[in-house]
Amino acid sequence: METLWFAVFAVLLAGYFALEGFDLGVGLLLPVLGRTQERRDRMVAAVAPFVLANEVWLVAVAGTLIGVYPALEGEILFSLYPLVVAMLVSWVLRDAGLWFRRRADGDGWRALWDLAIAGGSLGLAMGWGMALYALATGSGPIHPIGILVGAFVALAFAFHGWTFLGWRLKGFAGVTRSGRDLLLSGLVAAAPAIIVLVGAAGYLLEHSAPSATLTTLGLMVVPFAPVIVGAQVWVWRAFRTSDRIPSFF
Amino acid sequence: MDVVDLARLQFAVTGNLHFLFVVLTLGLAPLVAIVNTRWALTGNPLDAQMTRFWGQIYLINYAVGIVTGLVMEFQFGLTWSGLTHYAGDVFGAPLAMETLVAFFLESTFLGLWIFGWQRLPKWLHVACIWLVTATAYASAFYIMIGNSFLQNPVGVRDLGDRLELTDFGALMTNEALIFAFPHIIGAALTTGGMVMVGASAYQLLRRTPDQALFTRSMRLGVVVAAIGVLLTVGFGFAQFAGVHEGKFEGNAGAALGLGFMILIGELLMLVVPFVMLPLVAFLPRWRWIHPILMLMTPLPFLAVILGWMAREIGRQPWMIWGKLTVADAMSPGLTPGMVGGSFAAFAGVLGLLAVVDYALIARVVRRGPAAVTLGAAPALTR
């Protein structure tokens, strides 16, 4: 059971990086590739149908952390306290930007929330690099090398976001990319998480919740697993191609 | 104020903000699903407009529900790691179920519903909003399993330094849960219904061109709010059987919350099912009554906050009743500076977003269905 739950946890975290990676990547590319409001609108509309299905992977990561590694959950989050707070605020601002940008008229309004999306995406990407570095080395939450790793994660996400734009809005960002390219750039975005997961596997397995808890959880999740996977696949089938329907985000 | 009080205040402020939005999400979701279904059945443009209008309000409200929820989830590890250390093997399970199954599906289906307009086949699109509704209620159920466990720890073996889960079934049939969950659902339906009534009253009072839409909406809102009030009050009183002896005695905050909540509950009980419901056919035409209906809109919100005050302050000084105190549940090593910083950041950002969000909802209510962007048709030019 411990191994199975570790696999679930690993897939969720790596999956979060691969999926939300392109949302955040497109977000932090807004000031770079979206010089005009119309271009920013198209960039946001490209990721919009995927965001809700992607960011929820992190919600599930945190829930699995509490359920499967309750002994570690507090320790990990508490050791990174200021970083976790900054990452949460970044995430909140990014989401608020997406939900609010089209809710009132005026270029100023939309530009303001686009800034929130870009800043929030950058903060979250940098935060992930710093957090992974701190967890891997046991250093404090804020470390010069950690900041470098954060910059690397932000670059990896930007590359992934750029590839995503090349795949969904062919030619928009100067490139046209295939589904295979997107898969590869997803792997690049997920690499930092995968590396840390490989290193931490033994430690995590040792600190799993008792098997009674894991079995109970497993029995309750299994019936829903096909629906969960099916819903995610449905999102990709439904929104593969972009069109002229006005975006809600 | 010491560090425990600060951490409690942070949880209370973010939790209340979260619930103000969640309660309307839970209340409006089935209403939007009902009008969406009616639209799919009739194909009537009025039903389409109604789905889009209430859908837009539902979604704007949803935004702050999500972002406050993110902050809630992570606070357990940030400030209350003593809780997960002591009872994580138990308390973690319902939270894991909520996030991994219920909210995971809710968020995915919500995305499909929002962006599937004109893209998904009609009935699959309707199915999405019903799935969003069902998973939202499942989320509420799992969270209430967790909360009820704190109120009344069942299904566990006490190992001294930690609790071990022995019976998840006991958690699901906890007497602190079985009446509290329908009580909450009733409160949510009341809130959703009363918001629909209040917003419709505004539009009807101003004699905007959308009289038919808001006449229907007001009637739907009254019926649902009446059902909600009966559920809330019925299960509210039934709950007392499972409340620990002396919970509200010598606890001013809890007693105050309970007293005023019951006051609002009784008022709504008197007015909604016994005055508004019998008069439901005439209410949309009686303009003199519309300002009163508008003024009633905040009452359910106020009542749910007071209700949570009674339940949560009433649990003090316990985090887990009789087993773990709030002070012991706090993360060891937490300093006032840390909580002060995070509290300022969370309360500042979330508070501001909440205000903006309510202003945006008010804007939609004021401008009416014509200005709604959800499900707008593609532009023909360009």
XYZ file of C-alpha atoms in Angstrom, chain A residues 33-206:
174
model
C 4.850 37.669 -25.882
C 1.701 39.652 -25.126
C 2.683 43.198 -25.880
C -0.847 44.148 -26.933
C -4.093 43.516 -25.098
C -5.391 41.426 -27.966
C -2.356 39.118 -27.842
C -2.651 38.739 -24.076
C -6.334 37.880 -24.505
C -5.431 35.120 -26.929
C -2.700 33.765 -24.667
C -4.996 33.634 -21.644
C -7.807 32.141 -23.721
C -5.413 29.408 -24.901
C -4.752 28.105 -21.392
C -8.132 29.052 -19.874
C -10.013 25.764 -20.458
C -7.158 23.779 -18.900
C -6.333 25.847 -15.812
C -9.089 24.565 -13.502
C -8.296 20.960 -14.393
C -4.539 21.556 -13.934
C -4.178 23.605 -10.765
C -6.356 21.145 -8.892
C -3.479 18.645 -9.109
C -1.675 20.688 -6.448
C -4.767 20.754 -4.253
C -4.701 16.963 -4.538
C -0.949 16.874 -3.791
C -1.546 18.770 -0.562
C -4.520 16.575 0.352
C -2.494 13.422 -0.307
C 0.329 14.854 1.781
C -2.069 15.250 4.722
C -3.728 11.873 4.209
C -0.721 9.716 3.353
C 2.184 11.539 5.026
C 0.525 13.286 7.989
C 3.749 13.166 9.993
C 5.610 15.033 7.260
C 2.934 17.475 6.140
C 3.324 19.884 9.035
C 7.088 19.504 9.116
C 7.518 20.271 5.406
C 5.137 23.214 5.225
C 6.291 24.676 8.523
C 9.980 24.493 7.588
C 9.171 26.537 4.472
C 6.739 28.902 6.213
C 7.534 32.280 4.556
C 7.987 30.594 1.188
C 4.674 28.728 1.386
C 2.901 31.963 2.337
C 4.492 33.787 -0.610
C 3.597 30.920 -2.962
C -0.009 30.890 -1.749
C -0.325 34.634 -2.239
C 1.168 34.258 -5.737
C -1.259 31.473 -6.563
C -4.204 33.490 -5.243
C -3.193 36.533 -7.305
C -2.713 34.448 -10.464
C -6.162 32.889 -10.038
C -7.787 36.219 -9.210
C -6.222 37.665 -12.353
C -7.740 34.925 -14.487
C -11.211 35.148 -12.938
C -11.382 38.944 -12.764
C -9.664 40.198 -15.926
C -12.814 40.163 -18.078
C -15.316 41.051 -15.357
C -15.209 44.806 -15.896
C -14.602 47.046 -18.893
C -11.582 49.152 -19.595
C -8.037 48.377 -20.715
C -6.588 49.493 -17.398
C -8.651 46.943 -15.485
C -7.608 44.057 -17.710
C -3.963 45.135 -17.834
C -3.894 45.266 -14.027
C -5.147 41.691 -13.665
C -2.821 40.523 -16.456
C -0.031 41.893 -14.320
C -1.380 39.878 -11.393
C -1.335 36.753 -13.591
C 2.250 37.389 -14.710
C 3.518 38.296 -11.233
C 1.665 35.439 -9.587
C 2.926 32.920 -12.147
C 6.494 34.115 -11.723
C 6.234 34.058 -7.921
C 4.812 30.550 -7.923
C 7.408 29.208 -10.377
C 10.311 30.766 -8.472
C 8.806 29.563 -5.199
C 8.693 25.984 -6.446
C 12.364 26.011 -7.356
C 13.295 27.461 -3.985
C 11.052 25.035 -2.120
C 12.398 21.984 -3.952
C 15.974 23.102 -3.319
C 15.296 23.678 0.378
C 13.606 20.280 0.715
C 16.342 18.455 -1.167
C 19.244 19.991 0.743
C 17.665 20.798 4.077
C 18.715 24.426 3.777
C 16.490 27.259 4.936
C 13.622 28.391 2.726
C 15.577 31.254 1.199
C 19.012 30.362 -0.182
C 20.999 31.933 -3.068
C 21.258 28.614 -4.931
C 17.580 28.057 -4.268
C 16.836 31.317 -6.052
C 18.900 30.087 -9.002
C 16.908 26.851 -9.041
C 13.778 28.997 -8.909
C 14.934 30.903 -11.970
C 15.589 27.589 -13.712
C 12.084 26.320 -12.918
C 10.625 29.595 -14.199
C 12.616 29.182 -17.424
C 11.515 25.562 -17.786
C 7.868 26.590 -17.290
C 8.291 29.452 -19.780
C 9.695 27.010 -22.344
C 6.788 24.640 -21.680
C 4.282 27.505 -21.959
C 5.858 28.663 -25.216
C 5.645 25.107 -26.589
C 2.007 24.940 -25.489
C 1.218 28.151 -27.367
C 2.978 26.681 -30.438
C 0.739 23.624 -30.128
C -2.634 25.264 -29.453
C -2.250 28.582 -31.302
C -0.122 27.425 -34.189
C 2.261 30.142 -35.335
C 1.132 32.641 -32.693
C 4.363 32.679 -30.712
C 6.519 32.312 -33.822
C 6.453 28.517 -33.719
C 4.222 25.558 -34.472
C 4.632 22.564 -32.199
C 3.254 19.024 -32.264
C 1.671 17.077 -29.429
C 4.941 15.168 -29.046
C 6.885 18.403 -28.562
C 4.395 19.370 -25.857
C 4.892 16.019 -24.131
C 8.659 16.547 -24.164
C 8.490 20.089 -22.829
C 6.120 18.761 -20.138
C 8.860 16.339 -19.157
C 11.325 19.232 -18.943
C 8.906 21.145 -16.700
C 8.348 18.093 -14.509
C 12.059 17.216 -14.262
C 12.785 19.225 -11.087
C 9.891 17.547 -9.277
C 10.840 14.087 -10.553
C 14.456 14.498 -9.410
C 13.391 15.482 -5.890
C 10.788 12.692 -5.764
C 13.411 10.076 -6.690
C 15.704 11.366 -3.974
C 12.953 11.532 -1.373
C 11.267 8.203 -2.164
C 12.830 6.265 0.713
C 12.149 9.006 3.250
C 8.536 9.386 2.160
C 7.892 5.625 2.206
C 9.233 5.408 5.766
